[in-house]
Coordinates of C-alpha atoms and ligand atoms in Angstrom, one line a residue:
M108 CA -102.8 -11.0 59.2
R109 CA -99.1 -11.2 58.2
K110 CA -96.6 -9.7 60.5
K111 CA -95.3 -6.4 60.1
I112 CA -91.3 -6.0 61.0
V113 CA -88.9 -3.6 61.6
A114 CA -85.6 -4.7 61.9
G115 CA -82.1 -2.9 62.8
N116 CA -79.4 -4.1 61.2
W117 CA -76.5 -2.5 63.0
K118 CA -73.4 -3.9 60.5
M119 CA -70.1 -3.5 61.8
N120 CA -70.7 -0.4 63.9
L121 CA -70.7 0.3 67.9
A122 CA -68.5 -0.9 70.9
V123 CA -70.3 -3.1 73.2
N124 CA -70.9 -0.3 75.8
E125 CA -72.5 2.2 73.0
G126 CA -74.6 -0.8 71.8
E127 CA -76.0 -0.9 75.3
K128 CA -76.6 2.6 75.1
L129 CA -78.1 2.5 72.0
V130 CA -80.7 -0.3 73.1
K131 CA -81.4 1.6 76.5
S132 CA -82.3 4.6 74.6
I133 CA -84.8 2.7 72.3
L134 CA -86.4 0.8 75.2
D135 CA -86.7 4.1 77.3
R136 CA -89.4 4.9 74.4
L137 CA -90.2 1.8 72.7
P138 CA -94.2 1.9 72.1
K139 CA -96.0 -1.4 73.2
L140 CA -97.0 -3.1 69.8
K141 CA -99.5 -5.7 68.9
E142 CA -99.0 -9.5 68.6
N143 CA -98.4 -8.8 64.8
R144 CA -95.7 -6.0 64.8
Q145 CA -92.6 -7.1 65.7
V146 CA -89.0 -5.4 66.0
V147 CA -85.7 -7.1 65.6
I148 CA -82.4 -5.8 66.7
A149 CA -79.4 -7.4 64.7
P150 CA -76.1 -6.1 66.4
P151 CA -72.7 -7.7 65.9
F152 CA -72.1 -11.2 67.3
T153 CA -70.2 -9.9 70.5
H154 CA -73.1 -7.7 71.4
L155 CA -75.6 -10.4 71.5
I156 CA -75.5 -11.5 74.9
Q157 CA -75.8 -8.0 76.3
T158 CA -78.6 -7.4 74.0
Y159 CA -80.4 -10.4 74.8
Y160 CA -80.3 -9.6 78.5
Q161 CA -81.8 -5.9 77.8
T162 CA -84.5 -7.3 75.6
E163 CA -85.3 -10.6 76.8
S164 CA -88.7 -9.8 78.7
I165 CA -90.1 -7.9 75.6
A166 CA -92.2 -10.2 73.6
Y167 CA -92.1 -8.1 70.6
L168 CA -88.6 -7.4 70.6
N169 CA -86.5 -9.8 69.2
L170 CA -82.9 -10.7 68.9
G171 CA -81.3 -11.1 65.7
A172 CA -77.7 -11.7 64.0
Q173 CA -76.3 -10.7 60.9
N174 CA -75.4 -14.0 59.7
C175 CA -74.6 -17.5 60.5
Y176 CA -72.1 -20.4 58.9
S177 CA -73.4 -23.2 56.5
E178 CA -72.1 -26.0 58.5
A179 CA -73.2 -27.2 62.1
S180 CA -70.1 -27.5 63.7
G181 CA -66.2 -28.1 63.3
A182 CA -63.0 -26.9 62.3
Y183 CA -64.2 -23.7 60.6
T184 CA -62.0 -21.0 62.5
G185 CA -63.7 -17.7 63.3
E186 CA -67.1 -18.8 62.2
V187 CA -70.5 -18.9 64.3
S188 CA -73.1 -21.6 63.9
A189 CA -77.0 -21.1 64.1
A190 CA -76.9 -23.5 67.2
M191 CA -74.8 -21.3 68.8
L192 CA -76.9 -18.1 67.8
S193 CA -80.2 -19.9 69.4
S194 CA -78.1 -20.7 72.5
V195 CA -77.7 -16.7 73.0
G196 CA -81.4 -16.3 72.6
V197 CA -81.2 -15.2 69.2
N198 CA -84.4 -15.9 67.3
Y199 CA -83.9 -14.5 63.8
V200 CA -81.0 -14.2 61.4
I201 CA -80.6 -12.2 58.4
L202 CA -79.1 -14.0 55.5
G203 CA -78.0 -13.2 52.1
H204 CA -77.2 -9.3 52.7
S205 CA -75.7 -7.8 49.5
E206 CA -72.6 -6.9 51.7
R207 CA -72.4 -10.4 52.3
R208 CA -72.9 -11.6 48.9
E209 CA -70.7 -9.0 47.5
Y210 CA -67.6 -8.8 50.1
F211 CA -67.7 -12.6 51.0
N212 CA -68.7 -13.9 48.0
E213 CA -71.7 -15.7 49.4
T214 CA -73.6 -17.2 46.6
N215 CA -77.7 -18.5 46.4
A216 CA -76.0 -22.2 46.9
M217 CA -74.2 -21.4 50.1
L218 CA -77.1 -19.3 51.3
T219 CA -79.4 -22.4 50.9
K220 CA -77.2 -24.3 53.1
K221 CA -77.3 -21.3 55.8
V222 CA -80.9 -21.0 55.5
N223 CA -81.4 -25.0 56.3
R224 CA -79.2 -24.6 59.2
A225 CA -81.2 -21.5 60.3
L226 CA -84.3 -23.4 60.7
E227 CA -82.6 -26.5 61.9
N228 CA -82.0 -24.4 65.0
N229 CA -85.5 -22.6 65.1
L230 CA -84.3 -19.6 63.9
E231 CA -86.6 -17.1 61.8
V232 CA -84.8 -16.1 58.8
I233 CA -84.8 -12.6 57.1
F234 CA -83.6 -13.6 53.5
C235 CA -82.1 -10.5 51.6
C236 CA -82.3 -9.9 47.6
G237 CA -82.0 -7.2 45.5
E238 CA -80.6 -6.0 42.1
P239 CA -77.6 -3.8 41.6
L240 CA -77.9 -0.4 39.8
E241 CA -76.9 -1.7 36.2
I242 CA -79.7 -4.7 36.5
R243 CA -82.3 -1.9 37.3
T244 CA -81.0 0.1 34.4
N245 CA -81.8 -3.0 31.9
D246 CA -85.0 -3.2 33.5
T247 CA -84.2 -7.1 34.0
Q248 CA -84.9 -6.4 38.1
N249 CA -87.8 -9.1 38.3
E250 CA -85.8 -11.6 36.6
Y251 CA -82.8 -11.1 39.0
V252 CA -84.6 -11.3 42.1
S253 CA -86.9 -14.2 41.2
K254 CA -83.6 -16.2 40.6
Q255 CA -82.3 -15.3 44.0
I256 CA -85.1 -16.4 45.8
Q257 CA -85.8 -19.5 43.5
E258 CA -81.8 -20.5 44.1
G259 CA -81.9 -19.7 47.8
I260 CA -84.8 -20.7 49.5
F261 CA -87.1 -22.8 47.3
Q262 CA -85.7 -25.8 48.5
L263 CA -87.6 -25.3 51.6
T264 CA -91.2 -27.2 52.2
A265 CA -94.1 -25.0 52.5
E266 CA -93.9 -25.8 56.4
Q267 CA -90.5 -24.3 56.4
F268 CA -91.2 -21.6 54.6
K269 CA -93.4 -20.2 57.5
S270 CA -90.0 -19.3 59.2
I271 CA -89.2 -16.7 56.4
S272 CA -89.2 -13.5 55.9
I273 CA -87.9 -11.8 52.9
A274 CA -86.1 -8.3 52.6
Y275 CA -86.1 -6.5 49.3
E276 CA -82.9 -4.1 49.4
P277 CA -81.7 -2.7 45.8
I278 CA -78.2 -2.3 45.9
W279 CA -78.4 0.9 44.9
A280 CA -80.7 2.5 47.6
I281 CA -78.4 0.9 50.5
G282 CA -76.4 3.5 52.1
T283 CA -76.9 5.9 49.7
G284 CA -79.6 8.1 50.8
R285 CA -81.4 7.4 47.3
T286 CA -84.8 5.3 48.3
A287 CA -86.6 3.1 45.8
T288 CA -90.2 5.0 44.9
T289 CA -93.2 3.7 46.8
E290 CA -94.3 2.6 43.1
Q291 CA -90.8 0.7 42.5
A292 CA -91.1 -1.0 46.0
Q293 CA -94.8 -2.1 45.8
L294 CA -93.9 -3.4 42.2
M295 CA -91.1 -5.4 43.1
H296 CA -92.7 -6.5 46.4
A297 CA -96.0 -7.8 44.1
H298 CA -93.6 -9.6 41.9
I299 CA -91.8 -11.2 44.9
R300 CA -95.3 -12.1 46.5
S301 CA -96.4 -13.7 42.8
V302 CA -93.1 -15.9 42.6
I303 CA -93.9 -17.3 46.0
A304 CA -97.4 -17.9 45.2
D305 CA -96.5 -19.8 41.9
K306 CA -94.5 -22.2 44.0
Y307 CA -95.9 -22.6 47.5
G308 CA -99.7 -21.3 46.7
V309 CA -101.4 -18.0 47.1
D310 CA -102.3 -18.8 50.8
T311 CA -98.5 -19.3 51.8
A312 CA -97.5 -16.2 49.9
N313 CA -99.9 -13.8 51.5
K314 CA -98.5 -15.0 54.4
V315 CA -95.1 -14.1 53.9
S316 CA -93.5 -10.8 55.2
I317 CA -91.8 -8.8 52.8
L318 CA -89.7 -5.6 53.9
Y319 CA -88.2 -2.9 52.4
G320 CA -84.7 -2.1 52.6
G321 CA -82.7 0.7 51.3
S322 CA -82.2 4.1 53.0
C323 CA -85.5 3.6 54.9
K324 CA -85.7 6.6 56.9
P325 CA -88.4 8.7 59.5
N326 CA -89.2 10.9 56.2
N327 CA -90.0 8.2 53.7
A328 CA -91.2 5.2 56.4
A329 CA -94.6 5.8 56.6
E330 CA -95.6 5.9 52.7
L331 CA -93.2 2.8 52.1
F332 CA -95.2 0.9 54.8
A333 CA -98.4 1.9 53.2
C334 CA -97.9 0.3 50.1
A335 CA -100.1 -3.1 50.2
D336 CA -97.4 -5.4 49.7
V337 CA -94.5 -3.6 52.1
D338 CA -94.7 -5.2 55.5
G339 CA -92.1 -3.5 57.2
G340 CA -88.4 -2.8 56.6
L341 CA -84.8 -3.6 57.2
I342 CA -83.2 -0.5 58.3
G343 CA -79.6 0.0 58.5
G344 CA -77.9 3.6 59.1
A345 CA -81.3 4.9 60.9
A346 CA -81.1 1.8 63.1
L347 CA -78.1 3.3 64.7
K348 CA -80.1 6.2 66.0
A349 CA -82.7 5.8 68.7
D350 CA -84.9 8.8 67.6
E351 CA -84.7 7.5 64.1
F352 CA -85.4 3.7 64.7
L353 CA -88.1 4.8 67.1
A354 CA -89.6 7.2 64.4
I355 CA -89.7 4.2 61.9
I356 CA -91.2 1.8 64.8
N357 CA -93.8 4.5 64.9
A358 CA -94.4 4.3 61.3
M359 CA -94.9 0.4 61.2
M360 CA -97.1 0.8 64.2
H361 CA -99.7 2.7 62.5
S362 CA -99.4 1.2 59.0
Ligands
PEP530 C1 -79.1 -2.5 55.0 O1 -77.9 -2.5 55.0 O2 -79.7 -3.6 55.4 C2 -80.0 -1.2 54.7 C3 -81.0 -0.9 54.3 O3 -79.1 -0.2 54.9 P1 -79.3 1.7 55.1 O4 -80.9 1.6 55.6 O5 -78.4 2.3 55.5 O6 -79.6 1.9 53.5

C-alpha cells in the first residue's frame, strides 16, 4: 500500500517561538498513525532545529524543509545545502513549489539538480507541479504538468524514484480559497500516475504518493483524499492553525 501523507508548508510565516507553540498544540492532539500514514511539518530554515527537538521521538511525524540549493557546498551566500538539512534531522524537502518557480525563477533544469542533491543526502523529495489558470482555461494542463515532471525528475533511476512523492498544486487554487473539484484532482492525479507508468512501469507508478495542494481545508480534505489517486495533501494556510491541520490529518487517517 502506498504512503498517505499530509505535509504542512508554513512558507515564510511565524517567529520561532510562535512555531514552537504551534507544534506543541499539534502534538497535544496528534492521533497515533499507522506506518503508511505520515505527517510532515515544513517550517522555515530558522525553525528546523527547534522543530526537530520537538518532534524527533514520533516516527510518523517528519521534519521537512521548503527548499535546498542545487550545489553541494561553496561560495553561495545565503543558500542552504541538502547536506545541511540532513545534518539537522530533516528527512523531507519540498522542491519546485510554484512560488519558488515564479518568484525565484526556478526552472525544471535547476530543479533536476536540486532533486539530485536531495537524494544524495537521503532526503525524501516532495516534487511540486501544477498549472497556472490560463493553461487550465486552454485545457492544456496535462501537457504542462507532464513536461514539469519529465524535465524535473525523469533523470532518476527507478530505484531513486522510490524517494519521490509528487504534489499536484494547481496555481489558481493556491492560497485563493478556490479548490480543484474532486473530479479535476482525480483526473490530473491519474494522468500523473500514467506518465510515471510510461517511464518507470506500473508497479513504480502505483507506489508513488501523489498529494493534492491548493486551498485544501478541513471542509474539503475528506472528499479530496477519498479520490483513488489522491494520497494526501500539501497544505499551506491551514497548516498554520493547529485545529485545521489536525482536522486534515484526521481526514487522511480515515481515508
Ligand atoms: C501551498 O502553498 O503549497 C498551498 C497548498 O497553499 P494553500 O493550502 O494555502 O492553498
